[in-house]
Amino acid sequence: MTFIEGTPTQKNPNKFGFSFTYPYLCKKYKNKYMKEIVLSGIRPTGNLHLGNYYGAVQNFVKMQEDYNCYYFIADWHSLTSHPKPEDIQQSARTILAEYLACGIDPEKSTIYIQSDVPDTIELYLYLNMNCYLGELERVTTFKEKARKQPDNVNAGLLTYPTLMAADILQHRAAKVPVGKDQEQNMEMARKCARRFNNIYGVEFFPEPQNFYFGDHAIKIPGLDGSGKMGKSEGNCIYLYEDAKSIEKKVKRAVTDSGPTEPNQQKPEVIQNLFTLMEIASSKDTYDYFNEKWNDMSIRYGDMKKQLAEDIVKTLAPIRERILEYKSNQELLDKVAKMGAEKAHESAAATLREVRKIIGFKVY
Ligand code: TRP
């Protein structure tokens, strides 16, 4: 249902004989039933791993039910490091296939590729007029990137937060599920919204809030004994991986020389294996190995074998769907096109208002 403010009134008597006008009903309906807008951007760098899945993607999937979700692949953002032309499409399509395989549903959410919706750039330009060099230079992610690629400190890198603000504000999103590392970028997005509203004396852009999954986000440990699964080699298990490669990685996971007394507290590297087991294995299996730990008869080799088997089983349906989607370019293109159309519709509506507010003529 679309809501057009100021639709010609149509008398609509209810069973008590009152008549409500159509716009009134629409407004009421809108307040009560319109879902809040959620948006998140995913940089197309590398493949999704177990940590991404349990820490974020699984929650994106759940949010589809309660919110009006926009999920997009931030391929423009990746241009700051000058990727090869032949890699650009492929990496976006790969991430798209993986998100679909995880259960992001293009019928429920709007899933699109950033570069398919050029409306964003126009808003990016307007917002850039209200962002100051000093504050952009102070953003930690900019400083880090500038340190990492000193020969390529380009203006795109500097205005990364403005592009991110445009991504969010073009759909007037209220909630943005992102990691803690994005806090400063989110603060810039709120500044952009606030400034625009103040400069033009309007209440047009809502200030987008970070959305943390809190207790619902499961932190997946790395296989190298580190606390978090990340993209570094040997530390993570990708969703697309096959049984052989998973077995090999789990086998190599860091352990210690075993418990030295009964019911001992588990050191981090061992706790990590148990945490993975909690996710991938049945409760019986977990309890079995937990008991073996407690009575000191545990054999890490057996535990790892079981863990690998259970991870393979858990990932099998996702892996199958990834392969299916990846081999169906036609479907991926169709999904991307449909998402781009929906995202364009929403962004264009916002831009129309923005143009009016700024003072341009709108035809
Ligand atoms: N900066 C985000 C990251 O590095 C990706 C991103 C780009 C994003 N635009 C966004 C996230 C808008 C949320 C909303 O992960």
Coordinates of C-alpha atoms and ligand atoms in Angstrom, one line a residue:
M1 CA 0.0 0.0 0.0
T2 CA 1.4 3.4 -0.8
F3 CA 0.5 6.5 1.1
I4 CA 0.0 9.7 -0.8
E5 CA -0.4 12.6 1.5
G6 CA -3.4 14.7 0.5
T7 CA -5.2 12.1 -1.6
P8 CA -8.6 13.5 -2.5
T9 CA -11.0 12.8 0.4
Q10 CA -13.3 10.0 0.1
K11 CA -16.1 9.6 2.7
N12 CA -15.7 6.3 4.4
P13 CA -18.4 5.8 7.1
N14 CA -17.7 3.2 9.7
K15 CA -20.2 1.1 11.5
F16 CA -20.9 3.8 14.1
G17 CA -21.9 6.2 11.4
F18 CA -18.9 8.4 11.7
S19 CA -17.1 9.2 8.5
F20 CA -13.4 9.4 8.3
T21 CA -11.6 10.9 5.5
Y22 CA -9.2 8.8 3.5
P23 CA -6.0 10.7 4.4
Y24 CA -6.9 10.5 8.0
L25 CA -7.3 6.7 7.9
C26 CA -4.1 6.5 5.9
K27 CA -2.2 8.5 8.5
K28 CA -3.5 6.4 11.3
Y29 CA -2.7 3.3 9.5
K30 CA 0.7 4.6 8.6
N31 CA 1.6 5.4 12.2
K32 CA 0.4 2.1 13.5
Y33 CA 1.6 -0.2 10.8
M34 CA 4.4 1.4 8.8
K35 CA 7.5 -0.5 9.8
E36 CA 10.6 1.4 10.9
I37 CA 13.3 1.6 8.3
V38 CA 16.5 -0.4 8.8
L39 CA 19.5 -0.1 6.6
S40 CA 22.9 -1.7 6.5
G41 CA 25.7 -1.7 4.0
I42 CA 28.1 -4.5 3.4
R43 CA 31.5 -4.0 1.8
P44 CA 32.1 -6.6 -0.9
T45 CA 35.5 -7.6 0.5
G46 CA 36.0 -11.4 0.8
N47 CA 33.4 -14.0 1.6
L48 CA 31.1 -14.4 4.6
H49 CA 32.4 -16.6 7.4
L50 CA 30.8 -18.2 10.5
G51 CA 31.5 -15.0 12.5
N52 CA 29.6 -12.8 10.1
Y53 CA 26.8 -15.2 10.0
Y54 CA 26.1 -15.6 13.7
G55 CA 27.2 -12.0 14.5
A56 CA 25.2 -10.2 11.9
V57 CA 23.6 -11.9 9.0
Q58 CA 21.4 -14.1 11.0
N59 CA 20.0 -11.0 12.7
F60 CA 19.5 -9.2 9.4
V61 CA 17.4 -12.2 8.4
K62 CA 15.3 -12.0 11.5
M63 CA 14.9 -8.2 11.2
Q64 CA 13.1 -8.6 7.9
E65 CA 10.0 -9.6 9.7
D66 CA 9.7 -6.5 11.9
Y67 CA 11.3 -3.8 9.9
N68 CA 11.3 -2.4 6.4
C69 CA 14.9 -3.4 5.6
Y70 CA 17.3 -2.1 3.0
Y71 CA 20.5 -4.1 2.7
F72 CA 23.0 -3.0 0.1
I73 CA 26.4 -4.0 -1.2
A74 CA 28.7 -1.0 -0.9
D75 CA 30.8 -1.3 -4.0
W76 CA 31.4 2.4 -4.4
H77 CA 32.9 2.4 -1.0
S78 CA 35.4 -0.2 -2.1
L79 CA 36.7 2.1 -4.9
T80 CA 38.8 3.9 -2.3
S81 CA 41.4 1.2 -2.8
H82 CA 41.2 1.0 -6.6
P83 CA 40.0 -2.6 -7.2
K84 CA 40.5 -4.1 -10.7
P85 CA 37.5 -3.6 -13.0
E86 CA 37.2 -7.4 -13.6
D87 CA 36.8 -8.0 -9.9
I88 CA 34.2 -5.4 -9.2
Q89 CA 31.1 -7.2 -10.5
Q90 CA 32.2 -10.6 -9.4
S91 CA 32.7 -9.6 -5.8
A92 CA 29.3 -7.9 -5.6
R93 CA 27.6 -10.9 -7.1
T94 CA 29.4 -13.2 -4.7
I95 CA 28.2 -11.3 -1.7
L96 CA 24.7 -11.1 -3.1
A97 CA 24.6 -14.9 -3.6
E98 CA 25.9 -15.5 -0.1
Y99 CA 23.3 -13.1 1.5
L100 CA 20.5 -14.7 -0.4
A101 CA 21.7 -18.1 0.6
C102 CA 21.7 -17.1 4.2
G103 CA 18.0 -16.1 3.9
I104 CA 17.8 -12.5 3.0
D105 CA 14.7 -12.5 1.0
P106 CA 14.4 -10.0 -1.9
E107 CA 10.6 -10.1 -1.5
K108 CA 10.7 -9.0 2.1
S109 CA 13.8 -6.7 2.0
T110 CA 15.2 -4.4 -0.5
I111 CA 18.6 -5.8 -1.4
Y112 CA 20.6 -3.8 -3.9
I113 CA 24.1 -2.9 -5.2
Q114 CA 25.1 0.6 -4.4
S115 CA 26.4 1.5 -7.8
D116 CA 23.0 0.6 -9.4
V117 CA 21.4 3.5 -7.6
P118 CA 23.1 6.7 -8.7
D119 CA 20.6 8.9 -6.8
T120 CA 22.9 8.4 -3.8
I121 CA 25.6 10.6 -5.4
E122 CA 23.4 13.6 -5.6
L123 CA 22.6 13.5 -1.9
Y124 CA 26.3 12.8 -1.3
L125 CA 27.1 16.0 -3.1
Y126 CA 24.6 18.1 -1.1
L127 CA 25.8 16.6 2.2
N128 CA 29.4 17.2 1.3
M129 CA 28.6 21.0 1.3
N130 CA 27.9 20.8 5.0
C131 CA 30.8 18.6 6.1
Y132 CA 34.1 20.2 7.1
L133 CA 37.6 19.2 6.3
G134 CA 38.7 19.3 9.9
E135 CA 36.0 16.9 11.2
L136 CA 36.5 14.5 8.3
E137 CA 40.2 14.4 8.9
R138 CA 39.6 13.5 12.5
V139 CA 37.7 10.3 11.7
T140 CA 39.7 7.4 13.0
T141 CA 39.0 5.1 10.0
F142 CA 40.3 7.8 7.7
K143 CA 43.4 8.2 9.7
E144 CA 44.0 4.4 9.8
K145 CA 43.4 4.1 6.0
A146 CA 45.7 7.1 5.3
R147 CA 48.4 5.3 7.3
K148 CA 47.8 2.0 5.5
Q149 CA 47.8 3.5 2.0
P150 CA 50.0 6.6 2.2
D151 CA 50.3 6.8 -1.5
N152 CA 46.6 6.9 -2.1
V153 CA 45.0 9.3 0.4
N154 CA 42.2 10.2 -2.0
A155 CA 39.2 12.5 -1.5
G156 CA 36.9 9.5 -1.6
L157 CA 38.6 8.2 1.5
L158 CA 38.2 11.5 3.2
T159 CA 34.5 11.8 2.4
Y160 CA 33.7 8.1 3.0
P161 CA 31.5 9.1 6.0
T162 CA 29.5 11.5 3.8
L163 CA 28.8 8.7 1.3
M164 CA 27.8 6.5 4.2
A165 CA 25.5 9.3 5.5
A166 CA 23.9 9.5 2.0
D167 CA 23.4 5.8 1.9
I168 CA 21.5 6.0 5.1
L169 CA 19.6 9.3 4.8
Q170 CA 18.4 8.7 1.2
H171 CA 16.0 6.1 2.7
R172 CA 15.5 8.1 5.9
A173 CA 16.5 5.0 7.8
A174 CA 16.0 5.1 11.6
K175 CA 18.1 2.1 12.6
V176 CA 21.5 1.0 11.3
P177 CA 22.8 -2.4 12.4
V178 CA 26.6 -2.0 12.3
G179 CA 29.6 -3.0 14.4
K180 CA 31.2 -0.8 17.1
D181 CA 33.9 0.2 14.6
Q182 CA 31.3 2.2 12.7
E183 CA 30.4 4.5 15.6
Q184 CA 32.2 7.5 14.3
N185 CA 30.8 7.2 10.9
M186 CA 27.3 6.9 12.4
E187 CA 28.0 10.1 14.4
M188 CA 28.9 11.8 11.1
A189 CA 25.6 10.6 9.6
R190 CA 23.7 12.1 12.5
K191 CA 25.6 15.3 12.1
C192 CA 24.7 15.4 8.4
A193 CA 21.0 14.9 9.2
R194 CA 21.0 17.5 12.0
R195 CA 22.9 20.1 10.0
F196 CA 20.7 19.8 7.0
N197 CA 17.6 20.2 9.2
N198 CA 19.1 23.2 11.0
I199 CA 20.4 25.0 7.9
Y200 CA 17.1 24.8 6.2
G201 CA 14.9 25.0 9.3
V202 CA 13.2 21.7 8.6
E203 CA 12.7 18.4 10.3
F204 CA 13.3 16.3 7.3
F205 CA 16.0 13.8 8.1
P206 CA 15.6 11.5 11.2
E207 CA 18.8 11.0 13.1
P208 CA 19.8 7.4 12.4
Q209 CA 20.7 5.3 15.4
N210 CA 23.2 2.5 15.7
F211 CA 21.4 -0.7 16.3
Y212 CA 23.3 -3.3 18.3
F213 CA 22.0 -6.9 18.5
G214 CA 23.3 -7.0 22.0
D215 CA 22.5 -10.4 23.6
H216 CA 21.4 -11.8 20.2
A217 CA 24.8 -11.4 18.6
I218 CA 26.8 -14.5 19.2
K219 CA 30.5 -13.8 19.2
I220 CA 32.3 -16.5 17.3
P221 CA 35.9 -17.1 18.3
G222 CA 38.7 -17.6 15.9
L223 CA 40.4 -20.9 15.3
D224 CA 43.8 -19.5 16.0
G225 CA 43.0 -19.0 19.7
S226 CA 42.0 -15.4 19.2
G227 CA 38.7 -14.1 20.7
K228 CA 37.1 -13.2 17.4
M229 CA 36.7 -14.9 14.0
G230 CA 38.0 -12.5 11.4
K231 CA 39.2 -12.7 7.8
S232 CA 42.8 -13.5 8.7
E233 CA 44.1 -16.8 7.3
G234 CA 43.7 -19.9 9.4
N235 CA 41.3 -18.2 11.8
C236 CA 38.0 -18.5 10.1
I237 CA 35.6 -20.8 8.4
Y238 CA 33.9 -19.5 5.3
L239 CA 30.2 -20.4 4.6
Y240 CA 31.1 -21.7 1.2
E241 CA 33.9 -24.1 2.4
D242 CA 33.7 -27.8 1.7
A243 CA 34.1 -30.6 4.2
K244 CA 37.7 -31.3 3.5
S245 CA 38.8 -27.8 4.0
I246 CA 36.7 -27.3 7.2
E247 CA 38.2 -30.5 8.6
K248 CA 41.7 -29.4 7.9
K249 CA 41.1 -26.0 9.5
V250 CA 39.5 -27.4 12.6
K251 CA 42.2 -30.0 13.0
R252 CA 44.8 -27.2 13.0
A253 CA 42.9 -25.1 15.6
V254 CA 45.0 -24.1 18.6
T255 CA 44.7 -26.2 21.8
D256 CA 46.8 -26.8 24.9
S257 CA 48.4 -29.8 26.6
G258 CA 45.1 -30.7 28.3
P259 CA 43.5 -30.2 31.7
T260 CA 45.7 -30.8 34.8
E261 CA 42.9 -31.1 37.4
P262 CA 39.3 -32.1 37.3
N263 CA 36.6 -29.4 36.7
Q264 CA 39.2 -26.9 35.8
Q265 CA 38.2 -23.6 34.2
K266 CA 38.9 -23.7 30.5
P267 CA 41.6 -21.5 29.0
E268 CA 40.5 -19.3 26.1
V269 CA 41.7 -21.5 23.3
I270 CA 39.7 -24.5 24.7
Q271 CA 36.7 -22.4 25.5
N272 CA 36.7 -21.3 21.9
L273 CA 36.3 -24.9 20.7
F274 CA 33.4 -25.4 23.2
T275 CA 31.8 -22.2 22.0
L276 CA 31.9 -23.4 18.4
M277 CA 30.5 -26.7 19.6
E278 CA 27.6 -24.9 21.3
I279 CA 26.7 -23.5 17.9
A280 CA 27.2 -26.4 15.6
S281 CA 26.7 -29.5 17.7
S282 CA 23.8 -31.0 19.7
K283 CA 23.5 -30.4 23.4
D284 CA 24.3 -34.1 24.0
T285 CA 27.5 -33.8 22.1
Y286 CA 28.5 -30.7 23.9
D287 CA 27.7 -32.2 27.3
Y288 CA 29.6 -35.4 26.4
F289 CA 32.8 -33.5 25.7
N290 CA 32.3 -31.1 28.6
E291 CA 32.2 -34.1 30.9
K292 CA 35.3 -35.5 29.4
W293 CA 37.0 -32.1 30.0
N294 CA 35.8 -32.2 33.6
D295 CA 37.0 -35.7 34.3
M296 CA 40.2 -35.0 32.4
S297 CA 39.7 -37.8 29.8
I298 CA 39.2 -35.4 26.9
R299 CA 41.0 -36.1 23.6
Y300 CA 41.2 -33.0 21.6
G301 CA 41.5 -35.0 18.4
D302 CA 38.2 -36.7 19.0
M303 CA 36.5 -33.4 19.9
K304 CA 37.8 -31.7 16.8
K305 CA 36.7 -34.5 14.5
Q306 CA 33.2 -34.3 15.9
L307 CA 33.2 -30.5 15.8
A308 CA 34.3 -30.4 12.1
E309 CA 31.6 -32.9 11.2
D310 CA 28.9 -30.9 12.9
I311 CA 30.1 -27.6 11.4
V312 CA 30.0 -29.2 8.0
K313 CA 26.5 -30.4 8.7
T314 CA 25.4 -27.0 9.9
L315 CA 26.8 -25.2 6.9
A316 CA 25.7 -27.8 4.3
P317 CA 22.3 -26.2 3.4
I318 CA 23.8 -22.7 3.2
R319 CA 26.7 -24.0 1.1
E320 CA 24.4 -25.7 -1.3
R321 CA 22.3 -22.6 -1.7
I322 CA 25.5 -20.4 -2.3
L323 CA 26.6 -22.8 -5.1
E324 CA 23.1 -22.7 -6.6
Y325 CA 22.8 -18.9 -6.5
K326 CA 26.4 -18.4 -7.8
S327 CA 25.7 -20.5 -10.8
N328 CA 22.5 -18.6 -11.6
Q329 CA 23.7 -15.3 -12.9
E330 CA 20.4 -14.6 -14.5
L331 CA 18.6 -14.8 -11.1
L332 CA 21.3 -12.7 -9.4
D333 CA 20.9 -10.0 -12.1
K334 CA 17.1 -10.1 -11.6
V335 CA 17.3 -9.8 -7.9
A336 CA 19.8 -6.9 -8.2
K337 CA 17.6 -5.2 -10.7
M338 CA 14.5 -5.5 -8.6
G339 CA 16.4 -4.2 -5.6
A340 CA 17.8 -1.3 -7.6
E341 CA 14.3 -0.3 -8.7
K342 CA 12.9 -0.4 -5.2
A343 CA 15.9 1.5 -3.8
H344 CA 15.7 4.1 -6.6
E345 CA 12.0 4.7 -5.9
S346 CA 12.7 5.4 -2.2
A347 CA 15.8 7.5 -2.9
A348 CA 14.2 9.5 -5.6
A349 CA 11.3 10.4 -3.4
T350 CA 13.7 11.7 -0.7
L351 CA 15.8 13.6 -3.3
R352 CA 12.7 15.3 -4.7
E353 CA 12.0 16.8 -1.2
V354 CA 15.7 17.6 -0.7
R355 CA 15.8 19.5 -4.0
K356 CA 12.7 21.5 -3.0
I357 CA 14.1 22.3 0.5
I358 CA 17.5 23.4 -1.0
G359 CA 15.7 25.7 -3.4
F360 CA 16.0 24.0 -6.8
K361 CA 13.1 23.9 -9.1
V362 CA 11.3 20.5 -9.1
Y363 CA 9.4 19.7 -12.2
Ligands
TRP1 N1 31.3 1.4 6.4 C1 30.6 0.2 6.5 C2 31.6 -0.9 6.9 O1 32.8 -0.7 6.6 C3 29.9 -0.2 5.3 C4 28.8 0.8 5.0 C5 28.8 1.7 3.9 C6 27.6 1.0 5.7 N2 27.6 2.4 3.9 C7 26.9 2.1 5.0 C8 27.0 0.4 6.8 C9 25.7 2.5 5.5 C10 25.8 0.9 7.3 C11 25.2 1.9 6.6 O2 31.3 -1.9 7.3

